[in-house]
PDB file of C-alpha atoms in Angstrom:
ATOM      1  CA  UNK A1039       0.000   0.000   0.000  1.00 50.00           C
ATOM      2  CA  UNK A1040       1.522   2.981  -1.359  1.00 55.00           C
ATOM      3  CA  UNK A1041       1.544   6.322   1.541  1.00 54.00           C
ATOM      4  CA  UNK A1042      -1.697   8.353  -0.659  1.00 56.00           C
ATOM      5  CA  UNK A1043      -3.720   4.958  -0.020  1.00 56.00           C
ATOM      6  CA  UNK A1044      -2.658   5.192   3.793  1.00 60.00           C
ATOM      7  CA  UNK A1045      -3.724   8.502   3.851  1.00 55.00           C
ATOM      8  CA  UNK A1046      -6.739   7.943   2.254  1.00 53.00           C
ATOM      9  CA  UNK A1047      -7.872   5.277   4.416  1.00 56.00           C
ATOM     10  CA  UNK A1048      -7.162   6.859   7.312  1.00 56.00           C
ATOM     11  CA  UNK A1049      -9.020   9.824   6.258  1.00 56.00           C
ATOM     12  CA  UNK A1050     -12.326   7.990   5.357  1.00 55.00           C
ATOM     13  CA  UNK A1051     -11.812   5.839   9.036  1.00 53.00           C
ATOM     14  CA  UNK A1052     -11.631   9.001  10.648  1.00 62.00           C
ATOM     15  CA  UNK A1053     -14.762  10.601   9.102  1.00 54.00           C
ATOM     16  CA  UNK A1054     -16.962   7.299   8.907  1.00 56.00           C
ATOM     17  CA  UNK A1055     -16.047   7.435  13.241  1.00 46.00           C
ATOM     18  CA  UNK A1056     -16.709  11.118  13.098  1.00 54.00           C
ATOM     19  CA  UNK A1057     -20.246  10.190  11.337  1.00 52.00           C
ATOM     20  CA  UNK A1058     -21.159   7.709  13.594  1.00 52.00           C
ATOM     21  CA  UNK A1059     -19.830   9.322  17.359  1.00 54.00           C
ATOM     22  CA  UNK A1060     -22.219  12.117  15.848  1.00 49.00           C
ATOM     23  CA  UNK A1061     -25.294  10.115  14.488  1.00 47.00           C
ATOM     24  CA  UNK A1062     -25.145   8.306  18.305  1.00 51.00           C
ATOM     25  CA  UNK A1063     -24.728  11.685  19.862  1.00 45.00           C
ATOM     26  CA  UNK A1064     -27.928  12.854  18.434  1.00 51.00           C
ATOM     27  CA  UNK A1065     -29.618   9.717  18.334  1.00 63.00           C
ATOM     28  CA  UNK A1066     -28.876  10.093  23.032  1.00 60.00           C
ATOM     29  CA  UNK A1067     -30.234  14.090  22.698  1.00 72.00           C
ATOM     30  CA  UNK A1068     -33.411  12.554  20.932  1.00 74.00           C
ATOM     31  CA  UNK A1069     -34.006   9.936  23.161  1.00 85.00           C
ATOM     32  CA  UNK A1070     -33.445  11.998  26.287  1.00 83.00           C
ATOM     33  CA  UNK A1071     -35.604  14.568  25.305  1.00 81.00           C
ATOM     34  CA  UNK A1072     -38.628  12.146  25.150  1.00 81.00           C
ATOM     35  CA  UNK A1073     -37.377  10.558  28.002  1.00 79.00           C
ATOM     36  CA  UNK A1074     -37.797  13.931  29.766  1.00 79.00           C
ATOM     37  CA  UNK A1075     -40.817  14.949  27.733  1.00 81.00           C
ATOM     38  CA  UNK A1076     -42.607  11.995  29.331  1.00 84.00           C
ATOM     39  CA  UNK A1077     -41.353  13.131  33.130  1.00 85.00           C
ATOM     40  CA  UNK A1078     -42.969  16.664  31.767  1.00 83.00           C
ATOM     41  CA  UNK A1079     -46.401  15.048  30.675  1.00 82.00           C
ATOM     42  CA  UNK A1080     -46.188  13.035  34.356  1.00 87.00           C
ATOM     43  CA  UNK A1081     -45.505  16.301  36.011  1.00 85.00           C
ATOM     44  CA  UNK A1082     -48.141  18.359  34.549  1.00 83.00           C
ATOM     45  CA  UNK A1083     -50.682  15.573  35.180  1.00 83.00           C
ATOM     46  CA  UNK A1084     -49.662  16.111  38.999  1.00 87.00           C
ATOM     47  CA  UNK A1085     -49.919  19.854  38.593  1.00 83.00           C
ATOM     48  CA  UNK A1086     -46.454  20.535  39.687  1.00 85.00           C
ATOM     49  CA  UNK A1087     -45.993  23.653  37.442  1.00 81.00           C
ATOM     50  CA  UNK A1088     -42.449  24.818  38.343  1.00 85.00           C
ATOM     51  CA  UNK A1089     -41.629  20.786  37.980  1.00 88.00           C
ATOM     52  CA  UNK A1090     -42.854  20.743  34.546  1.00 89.00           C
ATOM     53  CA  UNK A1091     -41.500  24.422  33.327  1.00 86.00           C
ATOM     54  CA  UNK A1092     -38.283  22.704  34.106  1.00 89.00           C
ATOM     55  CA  UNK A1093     -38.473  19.695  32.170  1.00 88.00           C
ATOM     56  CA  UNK A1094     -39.661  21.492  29.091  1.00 87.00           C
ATOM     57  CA  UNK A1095     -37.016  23.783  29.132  1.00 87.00           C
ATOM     58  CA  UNK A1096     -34.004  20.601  29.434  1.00 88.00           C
ATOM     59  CA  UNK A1097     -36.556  18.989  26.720  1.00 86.00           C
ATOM     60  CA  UNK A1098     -36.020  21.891  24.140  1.00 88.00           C
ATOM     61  CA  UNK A1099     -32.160  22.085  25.160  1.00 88.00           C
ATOM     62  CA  UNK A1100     -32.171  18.538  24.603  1.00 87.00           C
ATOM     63  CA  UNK A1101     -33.914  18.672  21.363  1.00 89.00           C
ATOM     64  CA  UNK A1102     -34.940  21.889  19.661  1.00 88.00           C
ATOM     65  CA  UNK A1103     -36.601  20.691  16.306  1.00 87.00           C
ATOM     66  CA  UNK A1104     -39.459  18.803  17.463  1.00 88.00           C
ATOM     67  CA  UNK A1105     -43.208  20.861  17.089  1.00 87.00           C
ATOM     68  CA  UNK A1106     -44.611  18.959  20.245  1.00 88.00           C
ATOM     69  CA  UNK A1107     -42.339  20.139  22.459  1.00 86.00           C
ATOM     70  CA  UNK A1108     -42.335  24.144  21.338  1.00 89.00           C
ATOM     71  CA  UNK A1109     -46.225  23.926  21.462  1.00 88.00           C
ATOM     72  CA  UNK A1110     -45.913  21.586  25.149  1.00 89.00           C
ATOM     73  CA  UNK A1111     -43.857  24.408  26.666  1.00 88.00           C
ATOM     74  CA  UNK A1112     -45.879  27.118  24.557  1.00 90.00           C
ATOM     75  CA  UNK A1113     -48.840  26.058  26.729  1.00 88.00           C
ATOM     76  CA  UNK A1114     -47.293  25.853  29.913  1.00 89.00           C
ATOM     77  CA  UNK A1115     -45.775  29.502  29.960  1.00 89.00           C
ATOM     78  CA  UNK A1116     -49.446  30.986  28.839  1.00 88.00           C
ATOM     79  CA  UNK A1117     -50.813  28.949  31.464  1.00 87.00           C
ATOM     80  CA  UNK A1118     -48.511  29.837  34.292  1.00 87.00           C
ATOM     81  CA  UNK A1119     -49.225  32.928  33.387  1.00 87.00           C
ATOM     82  CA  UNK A1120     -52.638  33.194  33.717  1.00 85.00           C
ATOM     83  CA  UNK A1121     -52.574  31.356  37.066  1.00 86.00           C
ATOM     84  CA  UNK A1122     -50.219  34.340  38.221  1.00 86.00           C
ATOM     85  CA  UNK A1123     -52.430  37.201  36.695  1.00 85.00           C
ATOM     86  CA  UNK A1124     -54.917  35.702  39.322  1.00 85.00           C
ATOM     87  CA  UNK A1125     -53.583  36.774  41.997  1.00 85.00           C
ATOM     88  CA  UNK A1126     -54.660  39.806  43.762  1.00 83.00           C
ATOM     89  CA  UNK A1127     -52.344  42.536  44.708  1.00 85.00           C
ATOM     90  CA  UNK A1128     -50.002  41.806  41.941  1.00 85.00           C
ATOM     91  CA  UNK A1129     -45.961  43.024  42.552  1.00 89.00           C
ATOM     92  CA  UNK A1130     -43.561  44.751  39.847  1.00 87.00           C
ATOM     93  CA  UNK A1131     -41.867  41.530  39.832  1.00 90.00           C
ATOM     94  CA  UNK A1132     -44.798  39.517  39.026  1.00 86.00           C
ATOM     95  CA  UNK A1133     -46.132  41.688  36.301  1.00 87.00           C
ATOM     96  CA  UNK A1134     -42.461  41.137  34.965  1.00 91.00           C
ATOM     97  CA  UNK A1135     -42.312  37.247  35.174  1.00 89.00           C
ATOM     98  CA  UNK A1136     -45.802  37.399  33.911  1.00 87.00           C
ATOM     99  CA  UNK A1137     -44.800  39.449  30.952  1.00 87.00           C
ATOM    100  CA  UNK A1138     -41.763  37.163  30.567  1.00 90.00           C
ATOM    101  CA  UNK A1139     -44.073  33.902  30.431  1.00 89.00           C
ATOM    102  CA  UNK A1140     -46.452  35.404  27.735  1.00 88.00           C
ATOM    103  CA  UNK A1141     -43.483  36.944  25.607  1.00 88.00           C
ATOM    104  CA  UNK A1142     -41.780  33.218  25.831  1.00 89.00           C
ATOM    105  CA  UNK A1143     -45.362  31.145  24.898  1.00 89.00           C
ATOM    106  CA  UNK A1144     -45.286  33.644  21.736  1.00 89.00           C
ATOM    107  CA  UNK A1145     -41.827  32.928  20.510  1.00 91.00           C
ATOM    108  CA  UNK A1146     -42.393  29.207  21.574  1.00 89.00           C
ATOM    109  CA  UNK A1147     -45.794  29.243  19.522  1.00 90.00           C
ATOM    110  CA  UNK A1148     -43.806  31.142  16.462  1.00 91.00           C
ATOM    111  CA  UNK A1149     -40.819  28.747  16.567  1.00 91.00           C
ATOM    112  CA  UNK A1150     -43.715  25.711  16.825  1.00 90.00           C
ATOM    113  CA  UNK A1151     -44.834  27.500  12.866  1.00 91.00           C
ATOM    114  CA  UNK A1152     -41.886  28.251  11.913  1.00 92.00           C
ATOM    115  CA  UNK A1153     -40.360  24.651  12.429  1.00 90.00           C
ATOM    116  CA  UNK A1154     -43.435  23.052  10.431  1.00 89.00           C
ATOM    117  CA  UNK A1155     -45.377  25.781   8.568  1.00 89.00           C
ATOM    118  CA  UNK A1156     -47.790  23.119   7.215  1.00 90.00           C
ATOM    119  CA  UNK A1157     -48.462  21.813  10.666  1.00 90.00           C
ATOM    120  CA  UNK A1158     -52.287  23.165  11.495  1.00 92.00           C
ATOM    121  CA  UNK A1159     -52.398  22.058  15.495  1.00 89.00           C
ATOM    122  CA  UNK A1160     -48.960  24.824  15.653  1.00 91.00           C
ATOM    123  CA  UNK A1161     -51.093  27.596  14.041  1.00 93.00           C
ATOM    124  CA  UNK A1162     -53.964  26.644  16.328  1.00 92.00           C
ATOM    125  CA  UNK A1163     -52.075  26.748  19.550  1.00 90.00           C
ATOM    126  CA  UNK A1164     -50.858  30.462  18.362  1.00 91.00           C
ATOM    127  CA  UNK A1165     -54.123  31.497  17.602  1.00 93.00           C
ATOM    128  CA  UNK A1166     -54.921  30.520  20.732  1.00 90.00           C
ATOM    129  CA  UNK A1167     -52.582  32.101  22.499  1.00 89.00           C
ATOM    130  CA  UNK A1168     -53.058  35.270  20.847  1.00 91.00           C
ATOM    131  CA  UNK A1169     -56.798  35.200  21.430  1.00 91.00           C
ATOM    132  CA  UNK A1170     -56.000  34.699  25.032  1.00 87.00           C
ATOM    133  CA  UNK A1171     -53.993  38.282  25.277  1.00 86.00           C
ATOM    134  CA  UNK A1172     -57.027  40.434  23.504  1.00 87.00           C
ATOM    135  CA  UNK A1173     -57.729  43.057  25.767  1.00 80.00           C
ATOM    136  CA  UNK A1174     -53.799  42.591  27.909  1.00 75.00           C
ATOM    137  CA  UNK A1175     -51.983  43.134  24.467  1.00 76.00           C
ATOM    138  CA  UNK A1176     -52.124  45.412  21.729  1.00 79.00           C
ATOM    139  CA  UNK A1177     -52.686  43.880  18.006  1.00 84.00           C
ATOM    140  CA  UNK A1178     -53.554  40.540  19.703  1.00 89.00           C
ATOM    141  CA  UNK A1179     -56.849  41.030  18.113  1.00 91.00           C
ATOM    142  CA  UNK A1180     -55.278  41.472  14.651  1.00 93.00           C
ATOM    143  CA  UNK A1181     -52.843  38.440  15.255  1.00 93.00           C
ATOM    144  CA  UNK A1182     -55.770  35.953  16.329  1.00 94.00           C
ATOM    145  CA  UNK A1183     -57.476  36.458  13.304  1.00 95.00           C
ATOM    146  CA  UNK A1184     -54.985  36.451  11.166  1.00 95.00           C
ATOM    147  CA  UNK A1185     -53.450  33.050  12.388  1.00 95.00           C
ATOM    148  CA  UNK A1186     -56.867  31.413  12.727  1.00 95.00           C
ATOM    149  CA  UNK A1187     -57.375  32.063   9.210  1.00 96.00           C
ATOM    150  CA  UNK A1188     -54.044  30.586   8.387  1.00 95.00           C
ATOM    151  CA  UNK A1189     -55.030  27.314  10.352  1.00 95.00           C
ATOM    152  CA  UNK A1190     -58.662  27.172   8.488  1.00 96.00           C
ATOM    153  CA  UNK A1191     -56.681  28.186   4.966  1.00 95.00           C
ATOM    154  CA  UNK A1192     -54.536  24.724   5.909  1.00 95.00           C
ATOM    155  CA  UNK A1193     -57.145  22.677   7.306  1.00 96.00           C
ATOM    156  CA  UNK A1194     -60.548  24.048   5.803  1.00 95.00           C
ATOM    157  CA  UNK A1195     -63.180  21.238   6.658  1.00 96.00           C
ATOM    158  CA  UNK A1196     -62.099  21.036  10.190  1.00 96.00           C
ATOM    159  CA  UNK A1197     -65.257  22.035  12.172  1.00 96.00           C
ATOM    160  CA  UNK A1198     -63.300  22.389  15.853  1.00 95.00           C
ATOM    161  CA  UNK A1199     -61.040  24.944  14.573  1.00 95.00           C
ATOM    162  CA  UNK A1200     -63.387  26.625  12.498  1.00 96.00           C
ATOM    163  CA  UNK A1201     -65.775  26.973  15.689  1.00 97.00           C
ATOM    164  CA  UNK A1202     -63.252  28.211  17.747  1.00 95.00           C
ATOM    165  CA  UNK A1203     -62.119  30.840  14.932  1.00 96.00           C
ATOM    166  CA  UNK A1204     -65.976  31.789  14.909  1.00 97.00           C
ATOM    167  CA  UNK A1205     -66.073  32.130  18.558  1.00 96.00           C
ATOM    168  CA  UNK A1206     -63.253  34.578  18.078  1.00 96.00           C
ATOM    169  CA  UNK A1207     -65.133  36.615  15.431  1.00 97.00           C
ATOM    170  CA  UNK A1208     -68.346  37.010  17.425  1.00 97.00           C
ATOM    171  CA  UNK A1209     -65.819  38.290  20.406  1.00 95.00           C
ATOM    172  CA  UNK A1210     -65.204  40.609  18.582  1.00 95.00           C
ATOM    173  CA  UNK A1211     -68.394  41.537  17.677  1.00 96.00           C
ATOM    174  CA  UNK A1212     -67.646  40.318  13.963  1.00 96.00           C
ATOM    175  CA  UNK A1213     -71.384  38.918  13.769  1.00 97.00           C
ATOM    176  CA  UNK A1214     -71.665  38.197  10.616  1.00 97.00           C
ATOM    177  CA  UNK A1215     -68.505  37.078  10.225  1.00 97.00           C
ATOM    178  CA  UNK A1216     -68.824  34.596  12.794  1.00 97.00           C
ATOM    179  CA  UNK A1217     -72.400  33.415  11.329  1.00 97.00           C
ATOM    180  CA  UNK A1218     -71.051  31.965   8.124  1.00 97.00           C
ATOM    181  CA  UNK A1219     -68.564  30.092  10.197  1.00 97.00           C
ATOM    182  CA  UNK A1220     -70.863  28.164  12.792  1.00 97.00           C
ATOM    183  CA  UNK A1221     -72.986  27.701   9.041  1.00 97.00           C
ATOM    184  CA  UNK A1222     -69.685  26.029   7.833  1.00 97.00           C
ATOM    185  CA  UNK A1223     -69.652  24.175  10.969  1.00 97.00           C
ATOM    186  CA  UNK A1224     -72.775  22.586  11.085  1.00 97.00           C
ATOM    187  CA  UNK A1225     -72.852  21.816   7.292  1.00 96.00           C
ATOM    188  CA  UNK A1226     -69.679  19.731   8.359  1.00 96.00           C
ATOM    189  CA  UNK A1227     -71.180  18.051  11.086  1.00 96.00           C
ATOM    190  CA  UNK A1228     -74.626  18.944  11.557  1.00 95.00           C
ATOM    191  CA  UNK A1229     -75.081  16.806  14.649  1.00 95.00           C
ATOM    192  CA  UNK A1230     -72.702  19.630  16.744  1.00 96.00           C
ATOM    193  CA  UNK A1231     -74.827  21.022  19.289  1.00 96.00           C
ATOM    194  CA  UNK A1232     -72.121  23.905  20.404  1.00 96.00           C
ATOM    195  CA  UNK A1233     -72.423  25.306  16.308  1.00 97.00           C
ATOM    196  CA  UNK A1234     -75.915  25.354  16.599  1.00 97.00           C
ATOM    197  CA  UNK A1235     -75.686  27.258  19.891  1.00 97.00           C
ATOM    198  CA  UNK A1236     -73.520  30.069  18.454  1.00 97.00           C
ATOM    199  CA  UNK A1237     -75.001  30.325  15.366  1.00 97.00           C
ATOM    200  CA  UNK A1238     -78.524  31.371  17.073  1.00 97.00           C
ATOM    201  CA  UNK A1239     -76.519  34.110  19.205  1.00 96.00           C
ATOM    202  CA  UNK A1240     -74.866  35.191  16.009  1.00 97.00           C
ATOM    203  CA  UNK A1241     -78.371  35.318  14.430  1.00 97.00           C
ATOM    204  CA  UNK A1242     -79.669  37.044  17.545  1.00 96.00           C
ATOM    205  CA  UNK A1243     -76.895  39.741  17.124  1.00 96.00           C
ATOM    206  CA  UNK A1244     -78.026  40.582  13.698  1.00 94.00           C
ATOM    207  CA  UNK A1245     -81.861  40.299  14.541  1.00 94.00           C
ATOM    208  CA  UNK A1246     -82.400  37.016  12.191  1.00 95.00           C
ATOM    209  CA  UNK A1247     -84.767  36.112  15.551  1.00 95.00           C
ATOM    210  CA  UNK A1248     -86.320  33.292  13.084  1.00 95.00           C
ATOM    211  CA  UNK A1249     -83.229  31.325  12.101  1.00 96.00           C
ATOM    212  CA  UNK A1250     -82.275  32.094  16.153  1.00 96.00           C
ATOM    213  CA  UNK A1251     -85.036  30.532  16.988  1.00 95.00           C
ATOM    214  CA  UNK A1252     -84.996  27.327  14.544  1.00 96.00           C
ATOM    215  CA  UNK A1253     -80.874  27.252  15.656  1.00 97.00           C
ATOM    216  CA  UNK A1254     -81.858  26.835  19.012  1.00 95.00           C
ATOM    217  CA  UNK A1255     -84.424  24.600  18.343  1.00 96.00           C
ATOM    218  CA  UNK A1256     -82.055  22.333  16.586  1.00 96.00           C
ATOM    219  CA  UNK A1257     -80.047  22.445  19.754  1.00 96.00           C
ATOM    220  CA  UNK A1258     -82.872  21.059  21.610  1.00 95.00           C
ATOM    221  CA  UNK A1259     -82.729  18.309  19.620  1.00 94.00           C
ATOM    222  CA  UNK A1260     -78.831  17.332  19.739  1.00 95.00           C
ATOM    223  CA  UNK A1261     -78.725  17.465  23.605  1.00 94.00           C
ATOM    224  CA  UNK A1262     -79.953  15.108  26.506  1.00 94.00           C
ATOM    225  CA  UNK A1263     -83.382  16.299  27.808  1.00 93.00           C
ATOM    226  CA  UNK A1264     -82.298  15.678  31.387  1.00 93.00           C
ATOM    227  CA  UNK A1265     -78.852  17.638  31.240  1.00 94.00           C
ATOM    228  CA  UNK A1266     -77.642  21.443  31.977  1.00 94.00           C
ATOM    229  CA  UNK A1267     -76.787  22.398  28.665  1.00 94.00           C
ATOM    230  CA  UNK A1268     -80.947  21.193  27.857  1.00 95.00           C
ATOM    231  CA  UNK A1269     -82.062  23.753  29.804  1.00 95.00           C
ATOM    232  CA  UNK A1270     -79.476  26.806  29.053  1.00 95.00           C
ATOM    233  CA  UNK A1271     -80.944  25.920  25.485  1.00 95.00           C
ATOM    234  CA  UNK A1272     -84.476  26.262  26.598  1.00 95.00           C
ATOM    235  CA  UNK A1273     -83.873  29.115  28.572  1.00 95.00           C
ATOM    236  CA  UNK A1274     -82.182  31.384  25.509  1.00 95.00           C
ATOM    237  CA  UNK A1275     -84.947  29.762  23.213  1.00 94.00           C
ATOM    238  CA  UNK A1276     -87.442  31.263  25.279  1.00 95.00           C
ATOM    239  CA  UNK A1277     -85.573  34.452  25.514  1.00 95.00           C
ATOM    240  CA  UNK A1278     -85.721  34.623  21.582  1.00 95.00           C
ATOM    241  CA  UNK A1279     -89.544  33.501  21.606  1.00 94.00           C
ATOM    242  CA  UNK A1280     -90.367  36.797  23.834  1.00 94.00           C
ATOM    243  CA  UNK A1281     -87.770  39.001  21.513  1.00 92.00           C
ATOM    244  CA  UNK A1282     -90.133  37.782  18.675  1.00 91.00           C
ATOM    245  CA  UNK A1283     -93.430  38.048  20.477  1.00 89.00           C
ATOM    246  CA  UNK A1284     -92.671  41.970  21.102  1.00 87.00           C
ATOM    247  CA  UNK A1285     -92.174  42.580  17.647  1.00 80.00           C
ATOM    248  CA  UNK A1286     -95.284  44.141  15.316  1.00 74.00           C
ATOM    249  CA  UNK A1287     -97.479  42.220  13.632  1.00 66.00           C
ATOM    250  CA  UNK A1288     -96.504  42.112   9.832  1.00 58.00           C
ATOM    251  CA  UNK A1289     -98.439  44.288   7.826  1.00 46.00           C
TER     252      UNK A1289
END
């Protein structure tokens, strides 16, 4: 063997060990980080919050490029956050962590899209989170909206998301807007009580007291006689029977 084969060999020993140390060094991160993602899932399950902040921090050290765990600890800084704003009597400091949390669930939610922009549950958990900082901070409104329709644009015949983006709308008194999304929800699945429900209140909004009234109705219908949400239905049905009953006769 002539000294440029020697060389050679050694050179493609050296990388092949270089390729495989690193392949097994990444192969330990991945499995850790699920290793510790489970501990997180166990820990949040026992409503240790600090515990499972923790664990979802090592987990994204651990393992950056995985969706679950951006939107896992996405969640978990929103809702630490909104246990906190709870309290009464709220410190500097805690205003500060809290701003800290929600600043961290947006970047976690953003790095969620921006790892897997096809992904709708990362878009979701965004919208979400915006929608959960209307009215604490400014453009959230705008934000929302905008993502929700990103998540519907991917995912178009999904009536959960669709209901929750109309639930948005009629927040913000967007009635109309919000109508011909619980419509798109129950021509999807027209055995969903909840669409029905919101739909009437979106007709109420507008004054459509008929289609209120046969959207309520249809709730009726979809719900067990003998439970709550039975008679919160019966109860706003009746308020939109008297809203019609005051009204002129037709000439």
């Amino acid at each position: 063997m002539n000294k440029t084969s020697s060389v050679f060999g050694y050179a493609v020993l050296t990388l092949s060990l270089a390729l495989a140390g690193g392949l097994l060094y990444v192969g330990y991160r991945v499995t850790a980080a699920e290793y510790v993602f489970g501990r997180s899932i166990r820990e949040a399950a026992a409503n240790r919050g600090d515990a499972t902040y923790n664990s979802q921090i090592e987990v994204i050290r651990l393992n950056p490029y995985d969706v679950r765990y951006r939107i896992s600890y996405a969640q978990t800084n929103l809702a630490i956050a909104n246990s906190l704003a709870t309290n009464e009597d709220l410190t500097d400091q805690d205003r500060a962590i809290i701003q800290q949390l929600v600043t961290q669930s947006i970047e976690q939610g953003k790095g969620a899209v921006a790892l897997d922009q096809l992904r709708v549950s990362s878009w979701a958990v965004l919208a979400n989170i915006y929608r959960s900082l209307i009215n604490v901070a400014t453009g959230s409104e705008q934000w929302a909206v905008a993502t929700y329709q990103q998540a519907v644009a991917l995912d178009p015949n999904n009536p959960q998301l669709r209901l929750a983006y109309g639930k948005l709308l009629y927040s913000l008194n967007q009635f109309e807007a919000a109508q011909f999304q619980f419509e798109f929800v129950v021509s999807l699945k027209p055995d969903l009580a909840n669409a029905y429900y919101n739909l009437a209140f979106a007709y109420s909004q507008q004054d459509k007291l008929l289609l209120a009234q046969d959207s309520m109705t249809k709730v009726l219908g979809l719900v067990e006689r003998d439970s709550d949400d039975y008679k919160n239905a019966q109860e706003r049905l009746t308020e939109i029977n008297n809203l019609l009953a005051q009204r002129p006769p037709a000439e």
